Structure formats: C-alpha cells, structure tokens
Coordinates of C-alpha atoms and ligand atoms in Angstrom, one line a residue:
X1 CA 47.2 -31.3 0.3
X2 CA 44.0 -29.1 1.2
X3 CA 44.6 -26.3 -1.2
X4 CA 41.3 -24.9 -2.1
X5 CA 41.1 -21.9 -4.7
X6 CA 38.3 -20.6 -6.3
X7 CA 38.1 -17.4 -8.8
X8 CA 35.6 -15.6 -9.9
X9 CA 32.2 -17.0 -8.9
X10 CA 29.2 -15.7 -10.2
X11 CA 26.1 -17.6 -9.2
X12 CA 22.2 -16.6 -9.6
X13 CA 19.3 -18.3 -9.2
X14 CA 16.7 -16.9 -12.2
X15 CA 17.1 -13.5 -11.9
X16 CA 18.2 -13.1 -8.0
X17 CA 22.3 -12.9 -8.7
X18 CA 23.6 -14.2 -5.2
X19 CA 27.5 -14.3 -5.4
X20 CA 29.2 -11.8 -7.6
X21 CA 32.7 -12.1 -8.7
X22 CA 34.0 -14.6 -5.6
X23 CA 38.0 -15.0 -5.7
X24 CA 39.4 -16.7 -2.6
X25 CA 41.3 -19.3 -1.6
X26 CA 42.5 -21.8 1.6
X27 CA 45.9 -22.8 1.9
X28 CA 47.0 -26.3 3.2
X29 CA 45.7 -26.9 7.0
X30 CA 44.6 -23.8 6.9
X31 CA 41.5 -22.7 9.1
X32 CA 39.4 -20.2 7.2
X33 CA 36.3 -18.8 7.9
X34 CA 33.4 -17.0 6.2
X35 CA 31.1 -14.4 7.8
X36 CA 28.3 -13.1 6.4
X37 CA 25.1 -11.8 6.8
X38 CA 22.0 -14.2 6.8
X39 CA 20.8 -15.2 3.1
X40 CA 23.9 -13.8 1.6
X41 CA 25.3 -17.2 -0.4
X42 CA 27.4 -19.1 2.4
X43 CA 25.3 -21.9 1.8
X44 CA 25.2 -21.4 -1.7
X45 CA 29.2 -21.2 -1.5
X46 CA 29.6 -24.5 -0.3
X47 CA 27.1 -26.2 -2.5
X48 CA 29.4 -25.0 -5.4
X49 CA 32.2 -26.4 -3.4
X50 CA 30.9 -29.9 -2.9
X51 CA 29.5 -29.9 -6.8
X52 CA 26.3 -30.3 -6.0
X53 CA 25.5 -27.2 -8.1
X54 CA 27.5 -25.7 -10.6
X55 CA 28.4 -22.0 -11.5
X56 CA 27.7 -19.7 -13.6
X57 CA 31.5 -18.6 -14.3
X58 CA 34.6 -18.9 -12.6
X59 CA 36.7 -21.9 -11.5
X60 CA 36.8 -24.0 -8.0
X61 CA 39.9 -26.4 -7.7
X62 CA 41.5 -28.2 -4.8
X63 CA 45.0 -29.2 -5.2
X64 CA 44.7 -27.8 -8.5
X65 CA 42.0 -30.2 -9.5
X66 CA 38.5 -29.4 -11.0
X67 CA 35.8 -29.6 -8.3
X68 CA 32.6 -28.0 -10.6
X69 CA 30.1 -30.5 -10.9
X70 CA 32.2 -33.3 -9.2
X71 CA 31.3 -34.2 -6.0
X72 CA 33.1 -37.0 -2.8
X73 CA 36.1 -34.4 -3.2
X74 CA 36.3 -32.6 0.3
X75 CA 33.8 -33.3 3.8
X76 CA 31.1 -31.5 4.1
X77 CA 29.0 -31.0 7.3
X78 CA 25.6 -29.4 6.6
X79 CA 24.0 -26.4 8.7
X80 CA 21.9 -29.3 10.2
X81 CA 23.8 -32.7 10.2
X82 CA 21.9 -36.1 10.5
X83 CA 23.4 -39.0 12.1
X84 CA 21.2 -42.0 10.6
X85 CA 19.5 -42.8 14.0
X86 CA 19.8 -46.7 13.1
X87 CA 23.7 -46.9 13.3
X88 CA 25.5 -47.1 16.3
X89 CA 27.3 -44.4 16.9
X90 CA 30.6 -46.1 15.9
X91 CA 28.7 -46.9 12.4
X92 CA 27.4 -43.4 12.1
X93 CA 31.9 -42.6 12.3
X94 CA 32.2 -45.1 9.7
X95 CA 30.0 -44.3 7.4
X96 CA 32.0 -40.9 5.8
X97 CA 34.7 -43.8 5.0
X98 CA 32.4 -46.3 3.9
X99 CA 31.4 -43.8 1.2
X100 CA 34.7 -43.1 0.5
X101 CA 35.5 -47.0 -0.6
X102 CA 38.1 -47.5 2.7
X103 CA 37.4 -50.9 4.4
X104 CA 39.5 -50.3 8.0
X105 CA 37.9 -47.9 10.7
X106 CA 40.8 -45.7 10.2
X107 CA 41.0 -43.4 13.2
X108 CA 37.4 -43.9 14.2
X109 CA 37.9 -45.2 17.3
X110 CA 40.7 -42.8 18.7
X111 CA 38.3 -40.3 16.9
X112 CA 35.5 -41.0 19.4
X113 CA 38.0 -41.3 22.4
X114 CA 39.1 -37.8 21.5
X115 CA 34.9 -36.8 21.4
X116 CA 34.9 -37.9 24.8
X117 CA 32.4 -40.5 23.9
X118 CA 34.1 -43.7 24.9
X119 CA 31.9 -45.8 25.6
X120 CA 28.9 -44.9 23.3
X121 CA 30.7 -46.8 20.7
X122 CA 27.3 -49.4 20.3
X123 CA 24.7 -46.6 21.2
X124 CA 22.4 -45.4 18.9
X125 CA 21.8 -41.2 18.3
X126 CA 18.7 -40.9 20.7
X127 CA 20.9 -41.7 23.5
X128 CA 23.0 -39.0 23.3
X129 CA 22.5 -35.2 24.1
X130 CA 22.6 -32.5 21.4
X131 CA 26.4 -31.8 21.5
X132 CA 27.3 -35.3 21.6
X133 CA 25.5 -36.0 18.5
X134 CA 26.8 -32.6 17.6
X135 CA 30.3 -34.1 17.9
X136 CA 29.5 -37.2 16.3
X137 CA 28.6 -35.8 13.1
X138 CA 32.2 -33.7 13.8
X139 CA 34.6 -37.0 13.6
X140 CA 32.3 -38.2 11.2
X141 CA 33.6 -35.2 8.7
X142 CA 37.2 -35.9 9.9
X143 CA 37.1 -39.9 9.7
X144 CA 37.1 -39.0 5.6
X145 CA 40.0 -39.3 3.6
X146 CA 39.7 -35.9 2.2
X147 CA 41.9 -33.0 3.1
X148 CA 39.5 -30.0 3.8
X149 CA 36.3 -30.0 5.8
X150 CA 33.5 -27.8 5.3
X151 CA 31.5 -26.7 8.3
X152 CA 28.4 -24.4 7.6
X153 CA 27.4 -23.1 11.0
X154 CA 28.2 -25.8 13.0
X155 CA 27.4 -24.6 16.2
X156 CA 24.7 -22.0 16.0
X157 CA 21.6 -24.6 17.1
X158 CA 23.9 -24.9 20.5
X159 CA 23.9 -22.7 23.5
X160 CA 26.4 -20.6 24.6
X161 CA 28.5 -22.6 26.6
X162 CA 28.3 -25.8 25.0
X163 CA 29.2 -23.3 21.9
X164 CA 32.6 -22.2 23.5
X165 CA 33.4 -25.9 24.7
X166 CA 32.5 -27.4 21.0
X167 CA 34.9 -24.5 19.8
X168 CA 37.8 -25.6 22.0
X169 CA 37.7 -29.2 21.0
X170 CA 37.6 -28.5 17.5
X171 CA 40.8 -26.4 17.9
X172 CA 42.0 -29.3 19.8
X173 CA 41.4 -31.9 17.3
X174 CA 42.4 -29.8 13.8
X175 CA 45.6 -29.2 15.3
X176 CA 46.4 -33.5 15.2
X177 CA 44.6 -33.8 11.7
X178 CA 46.1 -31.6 9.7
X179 CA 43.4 -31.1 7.3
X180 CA 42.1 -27.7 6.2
X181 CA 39.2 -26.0 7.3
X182 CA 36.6 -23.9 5.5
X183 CA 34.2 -22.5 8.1
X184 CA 30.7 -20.7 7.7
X185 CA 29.5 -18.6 10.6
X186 CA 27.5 -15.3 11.2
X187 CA 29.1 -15.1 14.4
X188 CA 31.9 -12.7 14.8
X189 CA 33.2 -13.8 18.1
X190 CA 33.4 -17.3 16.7
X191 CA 35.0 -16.4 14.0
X192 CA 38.0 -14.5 16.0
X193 CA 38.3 -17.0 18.5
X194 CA 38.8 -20.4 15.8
X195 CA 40.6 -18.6 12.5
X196 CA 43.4 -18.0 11.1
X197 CA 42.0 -15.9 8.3
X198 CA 38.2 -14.4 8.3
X199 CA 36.3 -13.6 4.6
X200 CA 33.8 -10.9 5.5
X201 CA 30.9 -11.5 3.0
X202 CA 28.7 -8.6 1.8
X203 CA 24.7 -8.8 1.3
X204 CA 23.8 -10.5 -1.9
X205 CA 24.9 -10.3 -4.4
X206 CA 27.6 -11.3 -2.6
X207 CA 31.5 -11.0 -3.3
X208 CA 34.8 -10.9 -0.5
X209 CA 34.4 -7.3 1.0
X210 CA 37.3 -8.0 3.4
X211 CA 40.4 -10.1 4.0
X212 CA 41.3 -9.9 8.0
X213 CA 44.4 -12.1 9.1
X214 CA 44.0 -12.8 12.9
X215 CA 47.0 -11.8 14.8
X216 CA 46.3 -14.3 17.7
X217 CA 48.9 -16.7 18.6
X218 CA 47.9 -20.7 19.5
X219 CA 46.8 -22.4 21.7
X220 CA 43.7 -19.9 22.3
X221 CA 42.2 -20.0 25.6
X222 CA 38.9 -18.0 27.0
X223 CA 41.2 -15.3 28.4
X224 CA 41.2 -13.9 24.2
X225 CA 37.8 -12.9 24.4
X226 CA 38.4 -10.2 27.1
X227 CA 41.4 -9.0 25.4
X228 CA 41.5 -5.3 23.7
X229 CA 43.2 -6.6 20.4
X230 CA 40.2 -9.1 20.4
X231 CA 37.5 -6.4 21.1
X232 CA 39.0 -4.0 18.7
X233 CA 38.5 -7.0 15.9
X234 CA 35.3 -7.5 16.7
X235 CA 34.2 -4.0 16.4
X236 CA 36.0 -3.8 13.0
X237 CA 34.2 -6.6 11.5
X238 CA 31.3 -5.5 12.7
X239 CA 31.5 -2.4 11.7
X240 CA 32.4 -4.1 8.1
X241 CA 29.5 -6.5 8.0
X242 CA 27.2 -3.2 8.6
X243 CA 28.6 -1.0 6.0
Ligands
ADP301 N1 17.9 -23.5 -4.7 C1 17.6 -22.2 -4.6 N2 16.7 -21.6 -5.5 C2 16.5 -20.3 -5.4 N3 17.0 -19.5 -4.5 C3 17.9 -20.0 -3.6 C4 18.2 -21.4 -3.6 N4 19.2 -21.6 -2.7 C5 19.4 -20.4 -2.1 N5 18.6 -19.4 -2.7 C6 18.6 -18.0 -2.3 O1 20.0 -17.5 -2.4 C7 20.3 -16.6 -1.3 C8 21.5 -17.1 -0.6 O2 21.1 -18.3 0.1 P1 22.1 -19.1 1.1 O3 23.3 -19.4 0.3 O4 21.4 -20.2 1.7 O5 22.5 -17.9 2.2 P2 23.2 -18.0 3.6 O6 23.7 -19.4 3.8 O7 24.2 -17.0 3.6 O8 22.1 -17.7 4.6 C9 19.0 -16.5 -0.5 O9 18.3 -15.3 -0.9 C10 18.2 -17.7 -0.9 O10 16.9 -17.5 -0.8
MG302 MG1 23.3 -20.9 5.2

C-alpha cells in the first residue's frame, strides 16, 4: 500500500499556468523527493495531492484510487506545522488518528519514545524547543493510518545541525514504518542524503525535468556527504536546477 501515481497535471491559477504536464509516481515505502526552485508549484503539488484543490487535467491515485477533490487520504505535514498549543504533547500525537476515526493510541507512545521525548508525554508545545516540536508534528504525520506522508520542507526553518540530526532520525524511523514518503525540499544535499529517487522540478510552469535514482546504499551516515559520488550528484543537480 503507498502507491502514489499521478499523470498529467496541469494546474494554473487565472492565467499564471504553474505545473505543466506532471507525470510521476511513488512506489510502495518508497522515499521520494521533489526539488525545485522557490515558487515553482511544490506546494501547489501537494495541495492537489491532499484534494484540497483540484486540477485542471490529468489524474492523481493512490493504490489506484481517485484522490482529486478527496481529501483524509495520505498525511500531510505543511511547510509550517502547528501543534495546537492546548494539547499535551501526547494529545497533539493523537490527534492525526483522532481525525482518522481510530479510538486506541496506536503507536503513539513508542512514537514519542522513538522522538526522544519520553517524558513530555503531559507537556504542552511552549515547553519544548523548535526541533522538538519539530518532531512532534513528525510522529504526528506517522501516528495516521495512511500509507504515504507528505513532507513540504520539513526542515528548512532549522539550523544546520539540528537539520542533519532531524534528517537521521527520520531515516531511522521510515525504515520501522514502512510507509512511503513524498518529500519537498529546495535543498540538494538533503535531498541526496534521505532519497531514494529525486524529481528535479523546473521554473513554473513547472513539469519533471529530471529523474535521478541515488546510487547510495543504507544505512547513510555523515561520512556520504564528503564522498566524490555524493559531490558529483550534487553538482549535477545543480547544474540541472540552473539550466
Ligand atoms: N492560491 C493561489 N492563487 C494564486 N496563485 C497561487 C496560489 N498558490 C500559489 N500560487 C502561485 O503559484 C506558484 C507556485 O506556488 P507554490 O506551489 O507555493 O510554489 P513552491 O512551493 O514551489 O515555492 C507561485 O507563483 C505562487 O505565487
Ligand atoms: Mg512551497
């Protein structure tokens, strides 16, 4: 389950066409991610996605069902997430299930071991630092019964460091969960270091300009970034995103 394919997306807002002609698609635990310049439809993609807008043309189906216009079908976590700051953090994990109609806590508690939060079950958001909330708002997506997350640039509001040690946990957890990822970043390095597959996005209107299938084998660790092979990617895709 997690199959997500969608084939030729056009999308404009009034005159301004934004995608053109989108075919792409993630397989089954699959980690995907998007790059693209800033303002090119990545957003926009994932709105169509989660059916909170619909196409112009084109088809978007997971598991072979229709998701246009219908929304509660995969997790999204938005470019800026909100935990509601009167839940406890342990309610805040709960709540993506709640929506989803399941009574039990499912993995929400193992989910907040895992976040290295144990403890802050009964706290509320203030109490806890940018990439803890950060990681709240993380096993929030994954406490929901559906079978592919959507991230839109989870991590860009964080600094560097916490960046790379957000990164390595979410590698850490998708590997247990099994669910399929579709991730939106403008940052190359990112990109290289967490996919399996990367969709290089061109300026708007924007359609697939490249397919690159990352050689790197798993677990990753911090040694990949120094590597040639790694380097030489990151050229490429630079050079791509430029073009
Ligand atoms: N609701 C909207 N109405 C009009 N224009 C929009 C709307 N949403 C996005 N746009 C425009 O569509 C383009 C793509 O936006 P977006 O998908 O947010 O890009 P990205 O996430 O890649 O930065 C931008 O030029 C943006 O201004
Ligand atoms: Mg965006």
């Amino acid at each position: 389950m997690g199959k997500l394919h969608l084939q030729h997306i056009s999308k404009s807002y009034g005159a301004t066409k934004v995608l053109q002609d989108v075919s792409f698609h993630v397989n089954e635990g699959e980690f995907v991610t998007i790059v693209g310049p800033s303002g090119s439809g990545k957003s926009t993609l994932f709105h169509l996605i989660g059916g909170l807008i619909a196409p112009d043309s084109g088809t978007i189906t997971l598991d072979g069902k229709n998701l246009i216009n219908t929304r509660g079908h995969i997790s999204y976590m938005p470019q800026n997430p909100s935990l509601f700051p009167w839940r406890t953090i342990l309610k805040n994990v709960l709540l993506s299930s709640e929506i989803a109609g399941k009574k039990d806590a499912g993995n929400a508690l193992e989910l907040i071991e895992k976040a290295g939060l144990s403890g802050y079950e009964d706290a509320y958001p203030h109490q806890l630092s940018g990439g803890m909330k950060q990681r709240v708002a993380f096993i929030r997506s994954l406490n929901s019964p559906q079978s592919i997350i959507c991230l839109d640039e989870p991590f860009s509001a964080l600094d560097e460091f916490t960046r790379f040690e957000m990164q390595e946990w979410l590698l850490s957890i998708w590997k247990e969960y099994q669910k399929s990822i579709l991730f939106i970043t403008h940052n190359i390095e990112e990109a290289l270091f967490l996919s399996d597959r990367i969709l290089v996005l061109s300026d708007k209107p924007a359609s697939i300009k490249k397919e690159i299938i990352i050689p790197f084998s798993r677990p990753r660790t911090e040694d990949l970034l120094l590597s040639d092979e790694f380097m030489k990617l990151k050229r490429e895709i630079h050079n791509d995103l430029r073009s």
